[in-house]
Coordinates of C-alpha atoms and ligand atoms in Angstrom, one line a residue:
X1 CA 4.2 17.1 -48.7
X2 CA 1.2 15.1 -48.9
X3 CA -1.6 17.6 -47.7
X4 CA -3.7 14.8 -45.8
X5 CA -2.7 11.9 -43.8
X6 CA -4.8 9.6 -41.8
X7 CA -4.9 7.9 -38.4
X8 CA -7.6 6.5 -35.8
X9 CA -6.8 9.0 -33.1
X10 CA -4.9 12.4 -33.4
X11 CA -3.5 13.5 -30.1
X12 CA -2.2 17.0 -30.0
X13 CA 0.5 17.8 -27.4
X14 CA 3.1 15.9 -25.8
X15 CA 2.7 16.4 -22.1
X16 CA 1.7 13.5 -19.7
X17 CA -2.0 13.9 -20.7
X18 CA -1.2 13.6 -24.7
X19 CA 1.3 10.7 -24.1
X20 CA -1.2 8.6 -21.9
X21 CA -4.0 9.1 -24.4
X22 CA -1.8 7.9 -27.2
X23 CA -0.5 4.8 -25.5
X24 CA -4.0 4.0 -24.2
X25 CA -5.5 4.2 -27.8
X26 CA -2.9 2.1 -29.3
X27 CA -3.2 -0.7 -26.7
X28 CA -7.0 -0.6 -27.5
X29 CA -6.3 -1.4 -31.1
X30 CA -6.5 2.1 -32.5
X31 CA -3.6 3.7 -34.8
X32 CA -2.7 7.2 -33.0
X33 CA -0.5 9.9 -34.1
X34 CA 1.0 12.5 -31.9
X35 CA 1.9 16.0 -32.9
X36 CA 3.9 18.4 -30.7
X37 CA 4.4 22.1 -31.4
X38 CA 7.8 22.3 -30.0
X39 CA 11.0 20.7 -31.3
X40 CA 11.1 19.1 -27.6
X41 CA 8.5 16.6 -26.2
X42 CA 7.2 16.5 -22.8
X43 CA 5.9 20.1 -22.1
X44 CA 5.6 21.4 -18.8
X45 CA 5.0 17.9 -17.6
X46 CA 8.6 17.1 -18.3
X47 CA 9.9 19.9 -16.0
X48 CA 7.4 19.3 -13.4
X49 CA 7.9 17.2 -10.0
X50 CA 6.2 14.4 -11.8
X51 CA 3.7 13.7 -8.7
X52 CA 0.2 12.5 -9.1
X53 CA -2.5 12.7 -6.7
X54 CA -4.7 9.5 -6.9
X55 CA -7.1 8.6 -4.2
X56 CA -7.5 4.8 -3.2
X57 CA -4.1 4.0 -5.1
X58 CA -2.2 0.6 -4.4
X59 CA -0.2 2.1 -1.5
X60 CA -3.0 3.7 0.4
X61 CA -5.6 0.9 1.3
X62 CA -7.0 3.0 4.1
X63 CA -8.8 5.3 1.6
X64 CA -12.4 5.0 0.6
X65 CA -14.5 6.5 -2.1
X66 CA -16.7 8.3 0.3
X67 CA -13.6 10.2 1.9
X68 CA -12.2 11.0 -1.6
X69 CA -15.5 12.1 -2.9
X70 CA -16.4 14.2 0.4
X71 CA -12.7 15.9 0.0
X72 CA -13.3 16.7 -3.8
X73 CA -16.8 18.0 -3.2
X74 CA -15.6 20.3 -0.6
X75 CA -12.6 21.5 -2.6
X76 CA -14.6 22.3 -5.6
X77 CA -17.6 24.0 -4.0
X78 CA -20.4 22.6 -6.2
X79 CA -18.8 23.9 -9.4
X80 CA -17.9 20.6 -10.8
X81 CA -20.5 17.7 -11.3
X82 CA -20.2 14.8 -9.1
X83 CA -20.2 12.3 -12.1
X84 CA -16.8 13.9 -13.1
X85 CA -15.3 13.8 -9.7
X86 CA -16.5 10.1 -9.4
X87 CA -14.9 9.3 -12.9
X88 CA -11.6 10.6 -11.4
X89 CA -11.9 8.7 -7.9
X90 CA -13.0 5.5 -9.6
X91 CA -10.3 5.4 -12.5
X92 CA -7.3 6.9 -11.0
X93 CA -6.1 3.6 -9.3
X94 CA -6.7 1.8 -12.6
X95 CA -4.4 4.6 -14.4
X96 CA -1.7 3.6 -11.9
X97 CA -2.0 0.0 -12.7
X98 CA -1.8 0.7 -16.3
X99 CA 1.4 2.9 -16.0
X100 CA 2.8 0.1 -14.0
X101 CA 2.3 -2.1 -16.8
X102 CA 3.9 0.6 -19.2
X103 CA 6.9 0.4 -16.8
X104 CA 6.1 3.9 -15.7
X105 CA 6.7 3.3 -11.9
X106 CA 5.0 5.2 -9.2
X107 CA 4.9 4.8 -5.3
X108 CA 2.9 6.9 -2.7
X109 CA 4.9 9.3 -0.5
X110 CA 4.3 8.5 2.9
X111 CA 3.0 11.0 5.2
X112 CA 2.7 13.7 2.4
X113 CA -0.7 15.3 3.6
X114 CA -3.5 16.4 1.2
X115 CA -3.4 20.4 0.6
X116 CA -6.4 21.3 2.6
X117 CA -6.3 18.9 5.8
X118 CA -9.1 20.9 7.4
X119 CA -11.6 20.0 4.9
X120 CA -13.7 16.7 5.3
X121 CA -12.5 13.6 3.8
X122 CA -8.7 14.8 3.5
X123 CA -6.1 12.5 4.0
X124 CA -3.0 12.8 6.2
X125 CA -0.7 11.1 3.6
X126 CA -1.0 8.5 1.0
X127 CA -2.4 10.1 -2.1
X128 CA 0.6 11.7 -3.6
X129 CA 2.7 9.4 -5.7
X130 CA 6.0 10.2 -7.1
X131 CA 7.6 8.7 -10.4
X132 CA 10.7 6.3 -10.0
X133 CA 13.9 7.3 -11.4
X134 CA 14.5 6.2 -15.0
X135 CA 17.8 5.3 -16.8
X136 CA 17.6 7.5 -19.9
X137 CA 20.0 5.4 -21.7
X138 CA 16.9 3.4 -22.7
X139 CA 15.7 6.4 -25.0
X140 CA 18.7 6.7 -27.0
X141 CA 19.2 10.0 -28.7
X142 CA 15.4 10.6 -28.0
X143 CA 16.8 12.1 -24.5
X144 CA 18.3 15.0 -26.1
X145 CA 14.7 15.7 -27.6
X146 CA 13.0 15.7 -24.2
X147 CA 12.5 19.0 -22.3
X148 CA 15.1 19.6 -19.5
X149 CA 14.0 19.8 -16.0
X150 CA 13.6 23.1 -14.4
X151 CA 17.1 24.5 -13.4
X152 CA 16.1 24.8 -9.8
X153 CA 15.3 21.0 -9.7
X154 CA 19.1 20.2 -10.6
X155 CA 22.0 20.4 -8.3
X156 CA 24.7 22.6 -9.6
X157 CA 22.8 23.0 -12.9
X158 CA 23.5 19.2 -13.6
X159 CA 22.3 16.4 -11.2
X160 CA 18.8 15.6 -11.0
X161 CA 17.3 15.4 -7.6
X162 CA 15.0 12.6 -6.8
X163 CA 12.4 12.3 -4.2
X164 CA 14.8 10.2 -1.8
X165 CA 17.3 13.0 -2.0
X166 CA 15.1 16.0 -1.7
X167 CA 14.3 15.4 2.0
X168 CA 17.6 15.1 3.1
X169 CA 19.0 17.8 1.0
X170 CA 16.2 20.5 1.5
X171 CA 15.9 19.9 5.5
X172 CA 19.5 19.0 5.9
X173 CA 18.8 15.8 7.8
X174 CA 21.3 14.1 9.6
X175 CA 23.6 12.7 6.9
X176 CA 22.6 14.9 4.3
X177 CA 26.1 15.4 3.2
X178 CA 26.4 11.7 2.5
X179 CA 23.3 12.0 0.1
X180 CA 25.0 14.9 -1.6
X181 CA 28.3 13.3 -1.9
X182 CA 26.7 10.0 -3.4
X183 CA 24.9 12.1 -6.1
X184 CA 27.9 14.0 -6.9
X185 CA 30.3 10.9 -7.2
X186 CA 27.4 9.0 -9.3
X187 CA 27.3 11.7 -11.7
X188 CA 30.8 12.2 -12.1
X189 CA 31.9 8.5 -12.3
X190 CA 29.3 7.8 -15.0
X191 CA 32.3 8.1 -17.7
X192 CA 30.7 7.0 -20.8
X193 CA 27.7 9.4 -20.5
X194 CA 30.0 12.2 -19.4
X195 CA 32.0 11.7 -22.6
X196 CA 28.7 12.3 -24.2
X197 CA 26.8 15.0 -22.4
X198 CA 26.6 17.0 -19.3
X199 CA 22.8 15.8 -19.0
X200 CA 22.3 13.6 -16.1
X201 CA 21.0 10.1 -17.5
X202 CA 19.3 9.2 -14.2
X203 CA 16.3 11.2 -14.9
X204 CA 13.9 11.9 -11.9
X205 CA 10.5 13.7 -11.1
X206 CA 8.8 14.9 -14.4
X207 CA 11.6 13.8 -16.6
X208 CA 11.4 10.3 -15.1
X209 CA 7.5 10.2 -16.0
X210 CA 7.8 11.6 -19.5
X211 CA 11.0 9.4 -20.3
X212 CA 9.2 6.4 -19.4
X213 CA 5.8 7.4 -21.2
X214 CA 8.0 8.1 -24.4
X215 CA 10.0 4.7 -24.1
X216 CA 6.5 3.0 -24.0
X217 CA 5.5 5.0 -27.2
X218 CA 8.8 3.8 -28.8
X219 CA 8.2 0.3 -27.9
X220 CA 4.8 0.6 -29.6
X221 CA 6.2 2.5 -32.7
X222 CA 3.5 5.4 -32.1
X223 CA 4.4 8.1 -34.2
X224 CA 5.7 11.5 -32.7
X225 CA 5.7 14.6 -35.0
X226 CA 7.7 17.4 -33.4
X227 CA 7.3 20.8 -34.6
X228 CA 3.7 20.2 -35.8
X229 CA 1.1 22.7 -34.5
X230 CA -2.6 22.4 -34.4
X231 CA -4.0 25.2 -36.3
X232 CA -8.0 24.6 -36.6
X233 CA -10.4 21.5 -36.1
X234 CA -12.1 19.9 -39.2
X235 CA -15.6 19.4 -38.6
X236 CA -18.1 17.4 -40.7
X237 CA -21.8 17.2 -40.0
X238 CA -21.3 18.4 -36.3
X239 CA -18.4 16.0 -35.9
X240 CA -14.8 16.7 -35.6
X241 CA -13.0 14.5 -37.9
X242 CA -9.5 15.8 -37.8
X243 CA -7.4 18.8 -37.6
X244 CA -5.3 21.2 -39.7
X245 CA -1.7 21.3 -38.5
X246 CA 1.3 23.2 -39.7
X247 CA 4.8 21.1 -39.6
X248 CA 7.8 23.2 -40.4
X249 CA 5.9 25.5 -42.5
X250 CA 3.8 23.0 -44.3
X251 CA 0.1 23.0 -43.7
X252 CA -2.0 19.8 -43.9
X253 CA -5.0 18.1 -42.5
X254 CA -4.8 14.9 -40.3
X255 CA -7.9 13.0 -40.6
X256 CA -8.8 11.2 -37.6
X257 CA -11.3 8.4 -38.1
X258 CA -12.2 7.8 -34.5
X259 CA -11.5 11.2 -32.7
X260 CA -9.2 14.0 -31.8
X261 CA -7.7 14.4 -28.3
X262 CA -6.1 17.9 -27.2
X263 CA -3.6 18.1 -24.5
X264 CA -1.8 21.2 -25.6
X265 CA -1.6 22.8 -21.8
X266 CA -2.8 26.1 -20.7
X267 CA -2.6 29.5 -22.1
X268 CA 0.0 30.8 -19.5
X269 CA 2.3 32.0 -22.5
X270 CA -0.2 34.3 -24.0
X271 CA -0.1 37.7 -22.7
X272 CA -3.3 38.8 -24.5
X273 CA -5.3 35.9 -22.7
X274 CA -3.6 36.6 -19.3
X275 CA -4.6 40.3 -19.4
X276 CA -8.1 39.2 -20.6
X277 CA -8.8 36.7 -18.0
X278 CA -6.4 36.8 -14.9
X279 CA -7.7 38.6 -11.9
X280 CA -4.4 40.5 -11.6
X281 CA -2.5 40.1 -14.8
X282 CA 1.2 39.5 -14.6
X283 CA 3.7 39.1 -17.5
X284 CA 4.2 35.7 -19.1
X285 CA 7.4 35.0 -17.8
X286 CA 5.9 35.0 -14.2
X287 CA 4.8 31.5 -15.3
X288 CA 7.2 28.6 -14.4
X289 CA 6.2 26.7 -17.4
X290 CA 8.7 26.1 -20.2
X291 CA 8.8 27.4 -23.6
X292 CA 6.7 29.6 -25.4
X293 CA 4.0 27.3 -26.9
X294 CA 1.4 27.1 -24.5
X295 CA -0.6 30.0 -25.7
X296 CA -4.3 28.5 -25.7
X297 CA -4.3 27.5 -29.7
X298 CA -6.7 24.7 -29.0
X299 CA -8.8 26.8 -26.6
X300 CA -9.2 29.3 -29.4
X301 CA -9.7 26.6 -32.2
X302 CA -12.5 25.0 -29.7
X303 CA -14.3 28.4 -29.4
X304 CA -14.4 28.7 -33.1
X305 CA -16.5 25.6 -33.4
X306 CA -18.7 26.3 -30.4
X307 CA -17.1 24.7 -27.5
X308 CA -17.9 26.0 -23.9
X309 CA -15.1 27.0 -21.8
X310 CA -15.0 27.4 -18.1
X311 CA -12.7 28.8 -15.0
X312 CA -10.6 30.9 -17.3
X313 CA -9.7 33.3 -14.4
X314 CA -8.0 30.6 -12.6
X315 CA -4.4 29.1 -12.7
X316 CA -2.3 27.0 -10.4
X317 CA -0.9 29.8 -8.5
X318 CA 2.6 29.9 -7.1
X319 CA 4.4 32.5 -5.3
X320 CA 7.6 33.3 -7.0
X321 CA 10.8 35.4 -6.6
X322 CA 12.6 37.0 -9.4
X323 CA 16.1 35.5 -10.2
X324 CA 18.4 37.1 -12.8
X325 CA 19.5 34.5 -15.0
X326 CA 21.0 35.5 -18.4
X327 CA 21.2 32.5 -20.8
X328 CA 18.0 30.8 -19.5
X329 CA 14.8 31.4 -21.3
X330 CA 14.5 34.8 -20.5
X331 CA 17.0 37.4 -18.8
X332 CA 15.2 36.6 -15.6
X333 CA 14.1 33.1 -14.1
X334 CA 11.3 32.6 -11.6
X335 CA 12.0 30.4 -8.4
X336 CA 8.9 29.2 -6.8
X337 CA 8.8 29.5 -3.0
X338 CA 6.9 26.3 -2.5
X339 CA 8.0 25.2 1.2
X340 CA 10.0 28.4 2.5
X341 CA 6.8 29.9 3.8
X342 CA 6.4 27.2 6.3
X343 CA 10.0 27.7 7.7
X344 CA 10.4 29.4 11.2
X345 CA 11.8 33.0 11.5
X346 CA 9.9 34.2 8.4
X347 CA 6.7 35.8 7.7
X348 CA 4.9 37.2 4.9
X349 CA 3.5 40.7 4.8
X350 CA 1.5 42.9 2.3
X351 CA 2.8 46.3 1.1
X352 CA 1.1 47.7 4.4
X353 CA 3.5 45.8 6.6
X354 CA 0.6 43.5 7.6
X355 CA 0.3 39.7 7.6
X356 CA -2.6 38.6 5.6
X357 CA -2.7 34.7 5.9
X358 CA -1.3 31.6 7.2
X359 CA 1.8 31.7 5.2
X360 CA 2.4 28.0 5.3
X361 CA -0.7 27.0 3.2
X362 CA -0.2 25.5 -0.2
X363 CA 1.2 27.5 -3.0
X364 CA -2.0 27.6 -4.8
X365 CA -3.9 28.9 -1.6
X366 CA -1.3 31.5 -0.9
X367 CA -1.6 32.9 -4.4
X368 CA -5.5 33.1 -3.9
X369 CA -4.8 34.8 -0.4
X370 CA -2.6 37.3 -2.1
X371 CA -5.2 38.1 -4.8
X372 CA -7.9 38.1 -2.1
X373 CA -5.9 40.7 0.1
X374 CA -5.1 42.9 -2.9
X375 CA -8.9 43.2 -3.5
X376 CA -9.5 44.3 0.1
X377 CA -6.1 46.4 0.6
X378 CA -4.8 47.2 -2.9
X379 CA -1.5 46.4 -1.3
X380 CA -0.6 43.0 -2.4
X381 CA 0.6 40.9 -5.5
X382 CA 3.5 41.6 -4.9
X383 CA 4.0 41.3 -1.4
X384 CA 7.1 40.6 0.9
X385 CA 8.7 37.7 2.5
X386 CA 10.5 38.8 5.8
X387 CA 13.2 36.6 7.4
X388 CA 16.0 37.1 9.8
X389 CA 19.8 35.7 9.9
X390 CA 18.6 32.4 11.6
X391 CA 16.3 31.6 8.6
X392 CA 19.0 32.7 6.1
X393 CA 21.5 30.7 8.0
X394 CA 19.3 27.3 8.0
X395 CA 17.0 27.3 5.1
X396 CA 17.1 27.9 1.3
X397 CA 14.8 30.6 0.5
X398 CA 14.3 30.4 -3.3
X399 CA 17.7 30.3 -4.8
X400 CA 19.4 31.7 -1.8
X401 CA 21.0 28.6 -0.4
X402 CA 21.4 28.6 3.4
X403 CA 24.1 31.1 4.4
X404 CA 25.8 28.3 6.4
X405 CA 27.1 27.2 2.8
X406 CA 26.5 30.1 0.6
X407 CA 27.3 33.3 2.8
X408 CA 25.8 36.6 1.4
X409 CA 29.3 37.7 0.2
X410 CA 29.1 34.8 -2.2
X411 CA 25.9 35.7 -3.8
X412 CA 26.2 37.9 -7.0
X413 CA 26.7 41.6 -6.1
X414 CA 24.0 42.6 -8.5
X415 CA 21.4 40.8 -6.2
X416 CA 21.9 43.1 -3.3
X417 CA 18.9 45.3 -2.8
X418 CA 17.5 43.7 -6.0
X419 CA 16.8 40.2 -5.5
X420 CA 17.0 40.2 -1.8
X421 CA 17.2 43.3 0.6
X422 CA 19.1 43.3 3.9
X423 CA 19.4 45.8 6.8
X424 CA 20.2 45.7 10.4
X425 CA 16.9 46.6 11.9
X426 CA 13.3 45.9 10.7
X427 CA 12.7 49.6 10.4
X428 CA 15.8 50.1 8.0
X429 CA 14.6 47.0 6.0
X430 CA 11.0 48.5 5.9
X431 CA 12.3 51.8 4.4
X432 CA 14.4 49.9 1.8
X433 CA 11.4 48.2 0.5
X434 CA 9.0 51.2 0.9
X435 CA 6.7 49.4 3.6
X436 CA 5.4 51.4 6.7
X437 CA 8.3 50.9 9.3
X438 CA 6.0 51.1 12.5
X439 CA 3.5 48.6 11.0
X440 CA 6.3 46.2 10.0
X441 CA 7.8 46.4 13.3
X442 CA 4.3 45.8 15.1
X443 CA 3.8 42.7 12.8
X444 CA 7.3 41.3 13.8
X445 CA 6.6 41.9 17.5
X446 CA 3.2 40.0 17.2
X447 CA 4.6 37.1 15.4
X448 CA 7.4 36.9 17.9
X449 CA 4.9 36.6 20.7
X450 CA 3.2 33.8 18.7
X451 CA 6.5 32.1 18.2
X452 CA 7.2 32.0 21.9
X453 CA 3.6 30.4 22.7
X454 CA 3.5 28.3 19.7
X455 CA 0.1 29.5 18.8
X456 CA -0.4 31.8 15.8
X457 CA -3.7 33.7 17.0
X458 CA -4.2 35.6 13.8
X459 CA -3.9 32.8 11.1
X460 CA -3.1 29.5 13.0
X461 CA 0.1 29.0 11.0
X462 CA 1.6 25.6 11.8
X463 CA -1.9 24.3 13.1
X464 CA -2.6 21.6 10.5
X465 CA -0.6 18.7 9.0
X466 CA 0.3 20.4 5.7
X467 CA 1.8 23.3 7.5
X468 CA 3.9 21.4 9.6
X469 CA 5.1 18.8 6.8
X470 CA 7.3 21.6 5.5
X471 CA 8.1 23.1 8.8
X472 CA 11.2 22.5 10.8
X473 CA 10.6 19.6 13.4
X474 CA 13.7 20.7 15.4
X475 CA 11.9 24.0 16.1
X476 CA 9.6 23.9 19.0
X477 CA 7.0 24.3 20.2
X478 CA 5.6 25.2 16.6
X479 CA 7.6 23.9 13.5
X480 CA 6.5 26.9 11.4
X481 CA 6.9 29.7 13.8
X482 CA 10.2 31.2 15.0
X483 CA 11.1 34.8 16.4
X484 CA 12.4 37.1 13.6
X485 CA 15.0 38.9 15.9
X486 CA 18.3 38.2 14.7
X487 CA 20.1 40.8 12.6
X488 CA 20.7 41.2 9.7
X489 CA 16.9 41.0 8.5
X490 CA 16.1 40.2 5.0
X491 CA 13.3 40.7 2.5
X492 CA 12.4 39.0 -0.9
X493 CA 9.7 40.2 -3.1
X494 CA 7.0 37.6 -3.9
X495 CA 5.1 38.0 -7.2
X496 CA 2.1 35.8 -8.0
X497 CA 3.2 33.3 -10.7
X498 CA 1.9 30.1 -11.8
X499 CA 2.6 26.4 -13.0
X500 CA 0.0 26.7 -15.7
X501 CA -3.6 28.1 -16.2
X502 CA -6.4 26.0 -15.2
X503 CA -9.5 27.1 -17.2
X504 CA -10.2 25.8 -20.6
X505 CA -12.6 24.0 -22.7
X506 CA -15.3 22.4 -20.6
X507 CA -15.4 18.6 -20.8
X508 CA -17.6 15.8 -19.3
X509 CA -16.6 12.8 -17.4
X510 CA -15.4 11.1 -20.3
X511 CA -13.0 14.2 -21.3
X512 CA -15.6 14.7 -24.2
X513 CA -15.6 18.6 -25.0
X514 CA -19.1 20.1 -24.6
X515 CA -20.8 22.7 -26.8
X516 CA -22.1 25.8 -25.0
X517 CA -25.6 24.3 -24.6
X518 CA -24.0 21.1 -22.8
X519 CA -24.0 18.6 -25.5
X520 CA -20.7 16.7 -26.4
X521 CA -19.0 17.7 -29.4
X522 CA -18.6 14.2 -31.3
X523 CA -15.0 13.4 -32.0
X524 CA -13.2 16.1 -29.7
X525 CA -11.8 15.4 -26.4
X526 CA -9.5 17.4 -24.2
X527 CA -7.4 16.8 -21.0
X528 CA -4.8 18.6 -19.0
X529 CA -4.7 22.3 -18.7
X530 CA -6.5 22.9 -22.0
X531 CA -9.5 21.8 -20.3
X532 CA -11.3 23.3 -17.6
X533 CA -9.8 21.8 -14.2
X534 CA -11.7 19.1 -12.4
X535 CA -10.5 20.5 -9.2
X536 CA -11.9 24.2 -10.1
X537 CA -9.9 26.7 -7.8
X538 CA -8.6 24.3 -5.5
X539 CA -5.4 22.2 -5.3
X540 CA -6.4 18.8 -3.5
X541 CA -2.8 17.7 -3.1
X542 CA 0.6 17.3 -4.7
X543 CA -0.1 15.8 -8.2
X544 CA -3.6 17.1 -8.6
X545 CA -2.8 18.5 -12.1
X546 CA -1.0 15.7 -13.7
X547 CA -3.3 13.0 -12.2
X548 CA -6.3 14.3 -13.5
X549 CA -4.5 15.1 -17.0
X550 CA -3.4 11.5 -17.1
X551 CA -6.6 9.8 -16.1
X552 CA -8.9 12.0 -18.3
X553 CA -6.6 11.1 -21.2
X554 CA -6.8 7.5 -20.6
X555 CA -10.8 8.0 -20.4
X556 CA -11.0 10.0 -23.4
X557 CA -9.1 7.1 -25.3
X558 CA -11.4 4.5 -23.8
X559 CA -14.5 6.4 -24.8
X560 CA -13.3 6.8 -28.3
X561 CA -12.5 3.3 -28.4
X562 CA -15.8 2.3 -26.7
X563 CA -17.9 4.3 -29.2
X564 CA -16.2 3.6 -32.5
X565 CA -15.2 0.0 -32.3
X566 CA -16.6 -3.1 -31.0
X567 CA -13.7 -3.9 -28.5
X568 CA -14.7 -1.8 -25.8
X569 CA -12.4 -1.3 -22.9
X570 CA -10.5 -4.1 -21.7
Ligands
FAD1 P1 2.0 20.4 -21.0 O1 2.9 19.5 -20.2 O2 2.5 21.8 -21.0 O3 1.8 19.8 -22.5 C1 1.3 20.5 -23.4 C2 2.2 20.3 -24.7 O4 1.4 20.8 -25.9 C3 3.4 21.1 -24.9 O5 4.5 20.3 -25.2 C4 3.3 22.2 -25.9 O6 4.3 22.6 -26.5 C5 2.2 21.4 -26.9 N1 1.4 22.3 -27.7 C6 1.0 23.6 -27.2 N2 0.3 24.2 -28.2 C7 0.1 23.2 -29.2 C8 -0.1 23.2 -30.5 N3 -1.1 24.1 -31.1 N4 -0.2 22.1 -31.4 C9 0.7 21.0 -30.9 N5 1.2 21.1 -29.6 C10 0.9 22.1 -28.9 N6 1.8 19.2 -11.4 C11 1.6 18.1 -10.8 O7 0.3 17.6 -10.8 N7 2.6 17.3 -9.9 C12 3.7 18.0 -9.8 O8 4.6 17.4 -9.2 C13 4.0 19.2 -10.6 N8 5.3 19.8 -10.4 C14 5.4 21.2 -11.2 C15 6.7 21.6 -10.9 C16 6.9 22.7 -11.9 C17 8.1 23.4 -11.8 C18 5.8 23.2 -12.8 C19 6.3 24.2 -13.7 C20 4.7 22.4 -12.8 C21 4.5 21.5 -11.9 N9 3.1 20.8 -12.1 C22 2.8 19.8 -11.5 C23 2.0 21.4 -12.9 C24 2.1 20.5 -14.3 O9 3.4 20.2 -14.7 C25 1.1 21.1 -15.3 O10 0.0 21.3 -14.8 C26 1.0 19.8 -16.3 O11 2.1 19.4 -17.0 C27 0.1 20.4 -17.5 O12 0.2 19.2 -18.7 P2 -0.6 19.6 -20.0 O13 -0.4 18.0 -20.8 O14 -1.7 20.1 -19.7 O15 0.5 20.5 -20.6

């Protein structure tokens, strides 16, 4: 093989940020090449919900720059410069317009509130947008090169669930069974595709977004080299002019005349870096991200040439429960507890048996609360979710489907007193999970009192629009609070997991990587989780990881075009 190839822009990593960078570079008249370490494209972006958080988007006319900036400033606590926040607020809506032009459809989810509704400038809905479903026949055989959705995003391990199905199915709205029946019929009557594969060709969520981006790349004939990994950057005269990559064992240089954009994800699959930086290190398989490739290659390569880093102790925290799943990536799988903490008849306690926060806050804030409580008590991370037979009957808890359809006797035997614990009294349950029975019983009595009045006097659970969005509206006076009183009682261990790390190479408002002295490294750009998060330790709203990953990918390509050609941004 030739030991040198050339392009204008080398993009590394095929998640959302990488693909947007490559397409934008192409449309500005540059010749990009995209390289990907895995034999599948799409990264974590493909297994994600695909949501993007975009202030002032086309569907949310009541938003304003002032409100969005006030909110982002409050979320980021002075750790992120205004010019970077402004770049996002100004350009997010333009990203959505570009995506639409590339046939990557997005619409805002009505009423999906920002994750910190108590902060100034928060929106009660409208900033989170979800991708439209995509017919993956348009990808031809490339469909089988795309990462599959997370198993918990599929019904019966096969059918992909779109936004329109999620609400009715998860909350069992009236007519939910019609939604379920339609999905099953559509899937099984798709005879041509059933003859070919068990994979659903109606792709949704992150798969829909990545499939549509891949189609836009195919239409433009942008080369995608799978099994090709970044090893190091090539620097000449203080400028990054390419990278050394290894493709199926062959090492060669890709010279990039205009610039290099890295979009290689976080370092969540690198145990050494987790141990070094995480406040309470957990094993790599506590991360819900797929595969084994996000190990911080570009972070290390950047540090070698003097790049600054930031926020390395932060991740997009997610409370998770363990599910034994032989045959999936590992022997165990993690299910995220995204919404279940809002359901009535549930509560979370540390290992002393005490509640420690409003359980219904966002998954990122709940993870941070676990860490905070652990610093104070030494008895958290892991902690416990406690619920009663009413919650078990009505709501899905991780992979425990409501017992109305999936009673305990249908669950695998080995899950009993392992994945979930069960007892006829709170005290007996406490003894099973090694929590002080007296304190757990006291915590249950106290929350039961709050359930009656509808007011959580300790943590105000259900007192804001984000909490109640996922609560049960049929449960009054507070959709998030219900007495834990009907035996048997259950416990599920909550471990602190993540959907990626958020510390990385420090970048400016153009996505340009900075040196430790704050000066941009010419020719080197970063976006997505390989870069320090624009949101610092916060999670402003659903889609606040993919939105910035794509927007700064777009801005990086535009900055490269602007500086190195006479075209500028069109
Ligand atoms: P990735 O998408 O992981 O892409 C990085 C790519 O780089 C990978 O394909 C990897 O193989 C490749 N790579 C790594 N090293 C190298 C190398 N040395 N050389 C070449 N290639 C390399 N976020 C949202 O905003 N909205 C959501 O709805 C949402 N839902 C989620 C649901 C789940 C279940 C999960 C797990 C995550 C979710 N997230 C969501 C988080 C979001 O998916 C990630 O933060 C985002 O995908 C990160 O994008 P990225 O481009 O940085 O990394």
